[in-house]
Short mmCIF file of C-alpha atoms and ligand atoms in Angstrom, two decimals:
data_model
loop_
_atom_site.label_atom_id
_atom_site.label_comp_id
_atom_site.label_asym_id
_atom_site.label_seq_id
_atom_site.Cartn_x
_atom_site.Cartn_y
_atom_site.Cartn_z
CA UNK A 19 0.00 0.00 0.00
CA UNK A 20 1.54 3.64 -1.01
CA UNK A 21 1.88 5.57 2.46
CA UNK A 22 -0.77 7.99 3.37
CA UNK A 23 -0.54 11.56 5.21
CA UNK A 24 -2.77 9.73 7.67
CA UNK A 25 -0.77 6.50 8.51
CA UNK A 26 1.04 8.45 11.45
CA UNK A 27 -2.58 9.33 12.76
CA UNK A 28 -4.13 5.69 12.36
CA UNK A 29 -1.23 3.76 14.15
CA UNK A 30 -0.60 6.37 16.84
CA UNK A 31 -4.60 5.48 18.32
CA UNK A 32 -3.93 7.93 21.53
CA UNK A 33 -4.63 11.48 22.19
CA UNK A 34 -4.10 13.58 24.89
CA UNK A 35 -6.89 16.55 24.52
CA UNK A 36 -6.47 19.71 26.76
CA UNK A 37 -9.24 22.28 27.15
CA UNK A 38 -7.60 25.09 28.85
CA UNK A 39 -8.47 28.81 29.14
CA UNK A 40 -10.25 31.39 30.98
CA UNK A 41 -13.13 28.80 31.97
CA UNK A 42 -10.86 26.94 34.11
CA UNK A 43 -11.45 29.72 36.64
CA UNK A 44 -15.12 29.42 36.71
CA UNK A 45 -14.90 25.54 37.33
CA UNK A 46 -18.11 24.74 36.52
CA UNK A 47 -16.59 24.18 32.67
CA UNK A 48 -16.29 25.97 29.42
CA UNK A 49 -20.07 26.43 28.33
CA UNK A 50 -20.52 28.19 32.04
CA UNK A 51 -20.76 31.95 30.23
CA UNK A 52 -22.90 30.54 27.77
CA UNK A 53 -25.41 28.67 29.89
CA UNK A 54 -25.79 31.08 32.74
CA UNK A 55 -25.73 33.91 30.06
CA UNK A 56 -22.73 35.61 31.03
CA UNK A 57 -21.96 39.32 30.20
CA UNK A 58 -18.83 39.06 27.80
CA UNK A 59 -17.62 41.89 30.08
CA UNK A 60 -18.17 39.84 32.95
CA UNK A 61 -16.31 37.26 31.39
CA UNK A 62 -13.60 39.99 29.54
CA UNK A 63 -12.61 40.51 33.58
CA UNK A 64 -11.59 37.02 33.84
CA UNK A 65 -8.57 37.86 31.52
CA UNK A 66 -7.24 40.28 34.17
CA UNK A 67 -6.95 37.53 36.64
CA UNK A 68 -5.66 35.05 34.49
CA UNK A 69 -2.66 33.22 36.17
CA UNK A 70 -1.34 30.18 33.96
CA UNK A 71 1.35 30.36 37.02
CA UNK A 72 1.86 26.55 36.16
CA UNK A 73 0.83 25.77 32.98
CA UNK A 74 4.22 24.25 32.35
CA UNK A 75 4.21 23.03 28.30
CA UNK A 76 6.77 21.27 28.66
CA UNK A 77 5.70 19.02 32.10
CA UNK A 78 2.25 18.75 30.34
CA UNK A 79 3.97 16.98 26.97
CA UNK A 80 6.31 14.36 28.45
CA UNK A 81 3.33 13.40 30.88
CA UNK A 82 0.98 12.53 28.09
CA UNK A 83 4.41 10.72 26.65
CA UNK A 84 4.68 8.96 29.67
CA UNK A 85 0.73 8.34 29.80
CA UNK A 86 1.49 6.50 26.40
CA UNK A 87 -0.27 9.18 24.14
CA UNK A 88 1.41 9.63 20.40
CA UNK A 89 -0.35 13.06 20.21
CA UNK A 90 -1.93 15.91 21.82
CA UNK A 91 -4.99 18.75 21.10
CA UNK A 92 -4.63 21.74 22.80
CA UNK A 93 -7.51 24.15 22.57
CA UNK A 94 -5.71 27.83 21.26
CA UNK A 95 -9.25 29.43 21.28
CA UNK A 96 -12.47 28.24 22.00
CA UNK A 97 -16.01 29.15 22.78
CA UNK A 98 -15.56 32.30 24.61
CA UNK A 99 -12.67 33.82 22.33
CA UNK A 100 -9.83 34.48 24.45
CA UNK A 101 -6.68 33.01 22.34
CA UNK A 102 -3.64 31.09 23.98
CA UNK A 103 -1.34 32.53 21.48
CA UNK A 104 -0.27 35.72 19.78
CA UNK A 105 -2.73 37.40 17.60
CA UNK A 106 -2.80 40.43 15.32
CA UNK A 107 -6.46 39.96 14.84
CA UNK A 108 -7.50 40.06 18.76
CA UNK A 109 -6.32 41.59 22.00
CA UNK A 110 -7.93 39.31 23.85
CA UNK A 111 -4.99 36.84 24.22
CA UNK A 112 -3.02 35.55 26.73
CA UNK A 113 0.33 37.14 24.80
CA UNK A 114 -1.78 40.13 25.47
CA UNK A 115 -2.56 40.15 29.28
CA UNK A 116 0.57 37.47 30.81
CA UNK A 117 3.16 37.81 28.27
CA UNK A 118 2.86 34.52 27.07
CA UNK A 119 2.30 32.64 23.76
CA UNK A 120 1.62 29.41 25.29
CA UNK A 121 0.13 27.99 22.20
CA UNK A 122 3.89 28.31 21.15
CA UNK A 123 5.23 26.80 24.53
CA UNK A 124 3.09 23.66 23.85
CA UNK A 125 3.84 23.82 20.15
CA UNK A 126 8.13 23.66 20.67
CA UNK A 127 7.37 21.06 23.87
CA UNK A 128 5.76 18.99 21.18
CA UNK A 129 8.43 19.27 18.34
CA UNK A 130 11.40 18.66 21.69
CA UNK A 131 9.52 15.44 22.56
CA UNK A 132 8.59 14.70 19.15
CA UNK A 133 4.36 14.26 20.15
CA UNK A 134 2.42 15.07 17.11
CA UNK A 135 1.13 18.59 17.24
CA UNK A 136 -3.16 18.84 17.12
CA UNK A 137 -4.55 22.27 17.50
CA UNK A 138 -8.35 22.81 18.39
CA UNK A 139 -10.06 26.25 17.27
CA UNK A 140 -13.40 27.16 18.10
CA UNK A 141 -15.34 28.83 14.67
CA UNK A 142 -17.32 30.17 16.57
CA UNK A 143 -16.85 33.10 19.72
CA UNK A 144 -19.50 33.99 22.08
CA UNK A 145 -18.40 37.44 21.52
CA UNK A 146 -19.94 37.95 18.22
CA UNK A 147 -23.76 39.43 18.12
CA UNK A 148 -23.45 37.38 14.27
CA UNK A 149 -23.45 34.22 16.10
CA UNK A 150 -26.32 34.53 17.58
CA UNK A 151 -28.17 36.19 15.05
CA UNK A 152 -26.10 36.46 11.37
CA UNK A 153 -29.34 37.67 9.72
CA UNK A 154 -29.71 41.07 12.16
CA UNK A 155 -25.79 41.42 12.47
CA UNK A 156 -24.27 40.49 9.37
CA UNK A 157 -21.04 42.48 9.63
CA UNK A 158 -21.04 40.90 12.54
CA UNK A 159 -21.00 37.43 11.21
CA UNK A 160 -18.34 38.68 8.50
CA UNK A 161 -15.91 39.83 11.17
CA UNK A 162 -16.56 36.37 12.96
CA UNK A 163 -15.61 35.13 9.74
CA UNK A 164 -12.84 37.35 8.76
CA UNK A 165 -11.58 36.12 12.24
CA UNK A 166 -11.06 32.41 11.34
CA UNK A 167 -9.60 32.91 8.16
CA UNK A 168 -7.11 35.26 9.94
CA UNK A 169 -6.38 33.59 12.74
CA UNK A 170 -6.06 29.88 11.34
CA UNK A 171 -3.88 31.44 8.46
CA UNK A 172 -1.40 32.81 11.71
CA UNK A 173 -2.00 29.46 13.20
CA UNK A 174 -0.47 27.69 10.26
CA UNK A 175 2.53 30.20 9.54
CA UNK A 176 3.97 31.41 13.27
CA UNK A 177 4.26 27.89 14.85
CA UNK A 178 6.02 25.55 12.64
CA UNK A 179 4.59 22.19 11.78
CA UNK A 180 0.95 21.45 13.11
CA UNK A 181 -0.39 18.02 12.34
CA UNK A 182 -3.66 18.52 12.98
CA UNK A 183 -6.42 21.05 13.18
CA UNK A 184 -9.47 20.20 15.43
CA UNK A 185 -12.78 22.54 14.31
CA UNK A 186 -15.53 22.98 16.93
CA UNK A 187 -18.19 25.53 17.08
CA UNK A 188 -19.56 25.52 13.37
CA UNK A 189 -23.12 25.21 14.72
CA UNK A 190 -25.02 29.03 14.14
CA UNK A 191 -28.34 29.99 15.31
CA UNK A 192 -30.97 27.04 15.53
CA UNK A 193 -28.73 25.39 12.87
CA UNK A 194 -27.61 22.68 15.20
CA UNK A 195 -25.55 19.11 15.06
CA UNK A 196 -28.03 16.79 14.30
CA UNK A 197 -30.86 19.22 14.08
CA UNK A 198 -31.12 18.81 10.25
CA UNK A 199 -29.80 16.97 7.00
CA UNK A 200 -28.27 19.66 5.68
CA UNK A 201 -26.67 20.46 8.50
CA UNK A 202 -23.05 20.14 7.01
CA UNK A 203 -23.87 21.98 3.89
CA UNK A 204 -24.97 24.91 5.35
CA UNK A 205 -22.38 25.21 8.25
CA UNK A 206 -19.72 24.75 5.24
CA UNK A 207 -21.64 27.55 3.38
CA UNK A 208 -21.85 30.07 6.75
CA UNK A 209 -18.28 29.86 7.46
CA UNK A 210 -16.94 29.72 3.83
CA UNK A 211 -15.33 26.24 5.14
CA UNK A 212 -13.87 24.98 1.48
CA UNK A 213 -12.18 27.68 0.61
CA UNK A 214 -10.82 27.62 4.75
CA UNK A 215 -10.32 24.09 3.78
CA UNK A 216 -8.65 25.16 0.68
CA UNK A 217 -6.17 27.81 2.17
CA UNK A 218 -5.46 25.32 5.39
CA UNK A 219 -4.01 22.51 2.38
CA UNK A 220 -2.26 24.55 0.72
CA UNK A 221 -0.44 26.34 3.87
CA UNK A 222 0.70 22.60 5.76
CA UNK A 223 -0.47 20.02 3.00
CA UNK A 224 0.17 17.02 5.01
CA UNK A 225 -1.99 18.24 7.68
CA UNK A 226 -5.29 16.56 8.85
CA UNK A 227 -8.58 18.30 9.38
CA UNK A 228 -11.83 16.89 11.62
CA UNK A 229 -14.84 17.01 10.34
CA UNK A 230 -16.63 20.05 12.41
CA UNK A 231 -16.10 22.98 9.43
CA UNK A 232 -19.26 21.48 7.89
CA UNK A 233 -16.86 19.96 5.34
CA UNK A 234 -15.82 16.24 5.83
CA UNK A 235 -12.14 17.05 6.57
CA UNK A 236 -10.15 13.74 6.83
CA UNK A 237 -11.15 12.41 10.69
CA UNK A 238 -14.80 11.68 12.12
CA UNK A 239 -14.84 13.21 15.70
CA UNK A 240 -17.90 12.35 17.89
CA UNK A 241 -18.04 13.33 20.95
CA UNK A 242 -18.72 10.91 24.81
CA UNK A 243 -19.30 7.99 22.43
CA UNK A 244 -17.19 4.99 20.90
CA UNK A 245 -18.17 3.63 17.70
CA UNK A 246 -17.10 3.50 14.10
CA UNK A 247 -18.57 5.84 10.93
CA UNK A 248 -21.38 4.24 9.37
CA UNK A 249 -19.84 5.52 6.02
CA UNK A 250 -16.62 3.69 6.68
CA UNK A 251 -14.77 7.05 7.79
CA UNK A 252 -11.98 7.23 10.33
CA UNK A 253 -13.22 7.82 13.45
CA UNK A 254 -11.08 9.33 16.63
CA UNK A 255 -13.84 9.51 19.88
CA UNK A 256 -13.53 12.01 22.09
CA UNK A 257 -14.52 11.66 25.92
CA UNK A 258 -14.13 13.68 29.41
CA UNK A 259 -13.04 12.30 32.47
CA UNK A 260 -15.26 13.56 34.41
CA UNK A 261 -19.23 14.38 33.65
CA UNK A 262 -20.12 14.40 29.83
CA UNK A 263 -21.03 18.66 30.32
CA UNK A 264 -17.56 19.83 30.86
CA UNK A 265 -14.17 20.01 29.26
CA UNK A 266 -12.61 22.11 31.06
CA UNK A 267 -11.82 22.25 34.59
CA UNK A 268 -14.59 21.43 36.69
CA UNK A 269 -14.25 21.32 40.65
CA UNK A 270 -15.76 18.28 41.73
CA UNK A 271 -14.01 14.45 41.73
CA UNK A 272 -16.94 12.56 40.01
CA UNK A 273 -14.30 11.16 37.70
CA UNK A 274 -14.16 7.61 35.34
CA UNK A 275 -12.06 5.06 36.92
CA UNK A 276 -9.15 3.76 35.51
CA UNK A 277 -10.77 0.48 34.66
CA UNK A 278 -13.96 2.44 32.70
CA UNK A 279 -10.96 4.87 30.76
CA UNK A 280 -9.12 1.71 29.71
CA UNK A 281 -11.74 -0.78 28.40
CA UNK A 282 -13.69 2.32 26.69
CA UNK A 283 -10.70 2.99 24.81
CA UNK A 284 -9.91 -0.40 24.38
CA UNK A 285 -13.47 -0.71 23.17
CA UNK A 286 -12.93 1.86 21.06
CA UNK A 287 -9.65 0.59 18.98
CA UNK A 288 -11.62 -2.62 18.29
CA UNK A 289 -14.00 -0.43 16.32
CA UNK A 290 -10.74 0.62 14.72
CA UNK A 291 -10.44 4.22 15.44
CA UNK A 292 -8.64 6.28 18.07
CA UNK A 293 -9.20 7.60 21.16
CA UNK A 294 -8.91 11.29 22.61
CA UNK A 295 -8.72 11.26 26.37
CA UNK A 296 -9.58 15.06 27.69
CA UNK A 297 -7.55 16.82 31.19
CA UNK A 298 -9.13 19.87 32.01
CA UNK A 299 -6.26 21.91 33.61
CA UNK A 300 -7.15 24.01 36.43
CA UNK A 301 -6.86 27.56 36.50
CA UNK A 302 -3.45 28.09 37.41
CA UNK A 303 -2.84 25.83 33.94
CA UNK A 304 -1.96 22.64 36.67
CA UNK A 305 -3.16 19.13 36.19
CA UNK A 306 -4.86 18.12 39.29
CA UNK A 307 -3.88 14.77 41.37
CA UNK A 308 -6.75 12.58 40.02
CA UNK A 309 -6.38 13.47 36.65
CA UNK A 310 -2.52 12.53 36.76
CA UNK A 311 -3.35 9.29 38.24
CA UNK A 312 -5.72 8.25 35.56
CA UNK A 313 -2.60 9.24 33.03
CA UNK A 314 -0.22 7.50 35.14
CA UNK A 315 -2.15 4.05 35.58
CA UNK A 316 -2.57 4.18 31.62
CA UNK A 317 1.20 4.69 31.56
CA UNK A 318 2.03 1.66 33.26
CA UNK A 319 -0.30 -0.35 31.34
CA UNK A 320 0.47 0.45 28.07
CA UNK A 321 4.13 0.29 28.43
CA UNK A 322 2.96 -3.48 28.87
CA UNK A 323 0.46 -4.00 26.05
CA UNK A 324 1.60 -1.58 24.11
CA UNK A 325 1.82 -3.77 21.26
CA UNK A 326 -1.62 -4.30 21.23
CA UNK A 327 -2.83 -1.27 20.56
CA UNK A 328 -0.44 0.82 18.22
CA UNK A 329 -0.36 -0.07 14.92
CA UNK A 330 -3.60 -2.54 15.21
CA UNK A 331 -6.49 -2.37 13.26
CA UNK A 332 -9.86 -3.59 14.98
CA UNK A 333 -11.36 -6.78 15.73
CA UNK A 334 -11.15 -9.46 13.23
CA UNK A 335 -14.58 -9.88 11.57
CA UNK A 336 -16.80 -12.12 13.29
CA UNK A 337 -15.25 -12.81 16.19
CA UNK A 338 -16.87 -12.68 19.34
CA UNK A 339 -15.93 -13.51 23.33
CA UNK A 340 -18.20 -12.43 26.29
CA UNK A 341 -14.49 -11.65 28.45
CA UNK A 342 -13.06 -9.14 26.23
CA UNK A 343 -12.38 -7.61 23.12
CA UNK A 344 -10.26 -7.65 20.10
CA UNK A 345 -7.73 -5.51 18.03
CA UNK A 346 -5.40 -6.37 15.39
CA UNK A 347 -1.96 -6.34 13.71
CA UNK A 348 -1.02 -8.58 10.83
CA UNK A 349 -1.47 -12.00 11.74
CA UNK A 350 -1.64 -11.05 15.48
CA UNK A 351 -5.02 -11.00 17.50
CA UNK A 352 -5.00 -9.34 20.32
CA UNK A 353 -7.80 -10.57 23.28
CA UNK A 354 -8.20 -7.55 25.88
CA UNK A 355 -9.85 -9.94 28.71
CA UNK A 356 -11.72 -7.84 30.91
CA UNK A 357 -13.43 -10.56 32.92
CA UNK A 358 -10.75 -13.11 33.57
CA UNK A 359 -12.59 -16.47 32.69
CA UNK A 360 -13.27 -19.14 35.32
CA UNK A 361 -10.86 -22.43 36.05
CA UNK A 362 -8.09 -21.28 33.56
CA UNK A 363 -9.96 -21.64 30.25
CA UNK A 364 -10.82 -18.71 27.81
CA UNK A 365 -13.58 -19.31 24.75
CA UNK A 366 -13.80 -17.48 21.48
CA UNK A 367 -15.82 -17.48 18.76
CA UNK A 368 -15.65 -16.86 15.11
CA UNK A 369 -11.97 -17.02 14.55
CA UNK A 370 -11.36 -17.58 11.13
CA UNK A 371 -7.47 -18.75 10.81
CA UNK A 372 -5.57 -21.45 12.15
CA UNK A 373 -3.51 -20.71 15.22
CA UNK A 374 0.00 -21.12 16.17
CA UNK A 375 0.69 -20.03 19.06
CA UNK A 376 -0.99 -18.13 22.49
CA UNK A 377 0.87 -16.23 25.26
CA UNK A 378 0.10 -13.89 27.55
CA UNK A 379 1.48 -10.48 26.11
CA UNK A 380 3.09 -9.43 29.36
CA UNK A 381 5.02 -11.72 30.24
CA UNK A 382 5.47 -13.98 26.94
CA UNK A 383 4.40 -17.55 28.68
CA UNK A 384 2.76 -19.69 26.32
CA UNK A 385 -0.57 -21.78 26.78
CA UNK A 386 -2.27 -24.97 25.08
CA UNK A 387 -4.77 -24.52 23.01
CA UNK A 388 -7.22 -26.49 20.39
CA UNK A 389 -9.06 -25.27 18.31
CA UNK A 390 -12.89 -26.69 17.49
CA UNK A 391 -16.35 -25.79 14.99
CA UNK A 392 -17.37 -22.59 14.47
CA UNK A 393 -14.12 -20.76 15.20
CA UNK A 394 -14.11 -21.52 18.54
CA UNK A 395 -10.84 -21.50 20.14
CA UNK A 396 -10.54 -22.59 24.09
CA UNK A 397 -7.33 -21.41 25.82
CA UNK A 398 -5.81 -24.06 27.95
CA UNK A 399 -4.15 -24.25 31.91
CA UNK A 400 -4.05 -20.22 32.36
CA UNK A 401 -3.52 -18.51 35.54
CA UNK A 402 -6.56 -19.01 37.83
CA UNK A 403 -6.57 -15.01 38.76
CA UNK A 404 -6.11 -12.40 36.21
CA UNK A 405 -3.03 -11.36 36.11
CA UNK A 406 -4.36 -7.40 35.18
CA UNK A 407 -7.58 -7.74 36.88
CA UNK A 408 -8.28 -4.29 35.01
CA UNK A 409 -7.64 -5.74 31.38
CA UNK A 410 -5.15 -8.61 30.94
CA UNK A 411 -3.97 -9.05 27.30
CA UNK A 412 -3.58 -12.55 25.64
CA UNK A 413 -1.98 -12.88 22.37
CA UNK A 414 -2.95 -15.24 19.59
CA UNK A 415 -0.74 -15.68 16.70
CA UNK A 416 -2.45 -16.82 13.37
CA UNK A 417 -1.00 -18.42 10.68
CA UNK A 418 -2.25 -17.38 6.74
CA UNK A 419 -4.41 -20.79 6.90
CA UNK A 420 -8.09 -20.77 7.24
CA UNK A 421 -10.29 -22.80 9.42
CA UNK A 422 -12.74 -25.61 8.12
CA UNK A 423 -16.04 -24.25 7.03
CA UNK A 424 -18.60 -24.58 9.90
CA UNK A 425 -21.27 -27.05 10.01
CA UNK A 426 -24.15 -26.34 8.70
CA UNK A 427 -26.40 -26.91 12.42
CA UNK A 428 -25.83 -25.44 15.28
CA UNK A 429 -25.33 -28.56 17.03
CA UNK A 430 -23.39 -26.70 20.21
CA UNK A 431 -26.29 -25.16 21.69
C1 GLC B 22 -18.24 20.50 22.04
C2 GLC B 22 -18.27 21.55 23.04
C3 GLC B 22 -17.02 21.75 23.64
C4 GLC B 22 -15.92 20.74 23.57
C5 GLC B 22 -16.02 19.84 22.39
C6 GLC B 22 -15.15 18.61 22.46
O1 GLC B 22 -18.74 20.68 20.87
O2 GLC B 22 -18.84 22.74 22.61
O3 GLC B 22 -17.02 22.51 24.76
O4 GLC B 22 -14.79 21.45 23.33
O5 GLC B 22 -17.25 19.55 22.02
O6 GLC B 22 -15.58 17.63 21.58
#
């Protein structure tokens, strides 16, 4: 197969998201001014206390390197318009009120530990009367517009390489997601997104685009759910750690467990796609204590399955197991036991090449196996307790060879 712009993207599988900005020090999350109908002057003020005292780029990169992600998405603008980075085209910017361009400090801590570089931008800012209404404002709207192009186009030329740009916000008026068929067509149409689309290409051709301008872009991004693109698309999830209504930071601890983040991403690469974990920095730009646990724990398990999940493809069609799920590399098959089965024996179903050999991934031990009707495959004499109770990885090494046909009854039930 001739290499793609996207192969980096499709084996990498992990991303670190970060939604930081002025939000963080309302802590009730980053549609707070929009939902309690903030004054954008009420909201303006929270510039002048803005502290990013430890947003440290640098600490934040090598922990999602460390966490096992291969890239990260930090937000440089969203909802409520105050930029992380330099602007000529807004002095509402954190260049502008700390002295600091930390879109650029993430950007070089990137590049320095060589993490793929994803940067989200809102279309849409809360400060515009055109957002709300384009018909009654429509200089408005054109400013809002005027905006994007500007600021993407700076975006693209003062930072060096970006790999990928994440769109959000291209909902308008009552024209919402999943309000209406057209809804693509006319969000496209309100924010001029080919020819965005058009300039973004020709400025970093190798980069990739989501699909939130209105046009499809190159990546499928929905949002709190796993699942693959009924049109066959490449889809990368994206999900909070905490409740589904906040990205940012939020001040509470109602957070996933580790063993919920792992097998939903884990759930997630079977589908085939990748997964984008969200940390919601607090105000002072810090990653709080639960949230770096979560990373850490994810750390220490992939550095021992990593194999299974970069690089794979999903599941294997047709297979099936009521323990666990399935990715994919080659001739590998990866089970991702999540209930460890009773007495030492693990079923499949639906497995449709002969197999050579099955270990345990983390520590290489082999086990018998046979291999029966209908795909089944029953793993033989393994430990009697899981060795990860969270998600214990056993590897099954196929040779090119089919199995028989099945029988034509079901004679095992
Ligand atoms: C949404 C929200 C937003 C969040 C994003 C992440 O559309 O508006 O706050 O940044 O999804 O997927």
């Amino acid at each position: 197969m001739q290499p793609h712009k996207q192969d980096w993207f499709n084996e990498s599988k992990l991303c670190m998201f970060v939604h930081y900005g002025l939000y963080a020090q309302i802590a009730r999350g980053e549609w707070t001014q929009f939902n309690e109908r903030k004054p954008c002057e009420e909201v303006a003020e929270l510039a002048k206390t803005f502290d990013p005292k430890h947003f440290d780029a640098e600490d934040l990169v090598r922990r999602a390197k460390e966490a096992g992600f291969k890239y990260v998405t930090l937000t440089s603008r969203h909802h409520e318009g105050f930029c992380l980075f330099d602007s000529k085209y807004s002095d509402f910017t954190s260049m502008k009120y700390v002295g600091r361009d930390l879109l650029r400090e993430y950007v070089d801590a990137c590049h320095k530990y060589d993490m793929k570089v994803g940067v989200y931008y809102s279309l849409l800012d809360w400060r515009f009367k055109g957002y709300f209404d384009h018909k009654k404002h429509p200089e408005s709207k054109q400013k809002m517009v005027d905006q994007v192009f500007n600021q993407v186009r700076e975006l693209l030329t003062n930072y060096g390489k970006i790999d990928y740009l994440w769109f959000d916000g291209g909902w308008y008026d009552d024209v919402l997601p999943g309000s209406r068929p057209d809804y693509g067509q006319l969000v496209s149409d309100f924010w001029n997104s080919k020819e965005l689309c058009k300039m973004i290409y020709e400025l970093q051709p190798h980069i990739l685009i989501n699909d939130r301008t209105g046009e499809p872009g190159d990546i499928t991004t929905p949002e709190q759910k796993t699942g693959t693109c009924s049109d066959g698309r490449y889809v990368e999830a994206c999900m909070t750690l905490g409740d589904r209504w906040g990205w940012g930071y939020i001040q509470n601890n109602n957070f996933k467990d580790f063993t919920t983040v792992l097998q939903t991403i884990i759930i997630q690469l079977s589908f085939g796609g990748n997964f984008n974990l969200n940390v919601g920095p607090m105000e002072d730009g810090s990653i709080r204590d639960c949230e770096q646990k979560i990373l850490a724990q994810l750390g220490q398990w992939l550095r021992r399955n990593g194999e299974a999940v970069y690089g794979t493809t999903g599941m294997p069609k047709g297979i099936e197991s009521i323990i666990g799920e399935f990715t994919s590399k080659g001739n590998n098959v990866y089970w991702h036991v999540f209930r460890w089965p009773h007495k030492g024996e693990a079923i499949l179903r639906g497995l449709r090449k002969k197999v050579k050999r099955v270990t345990l991934l983390e520590t290489g031990e082999e086990y018998p196996f046979e291999q029966q009707a209908y795909g089944r495959l029953i793993v033989k004499d393994l430990p009697l307790l899981a060795p990860d109770p969270t998600c214990t990885v056993i590897k099954i090494e196929c040779t090119d060879e089919d199995t028989p046909e099945d029988p034509d009854t079901y004679g095992v039930f």
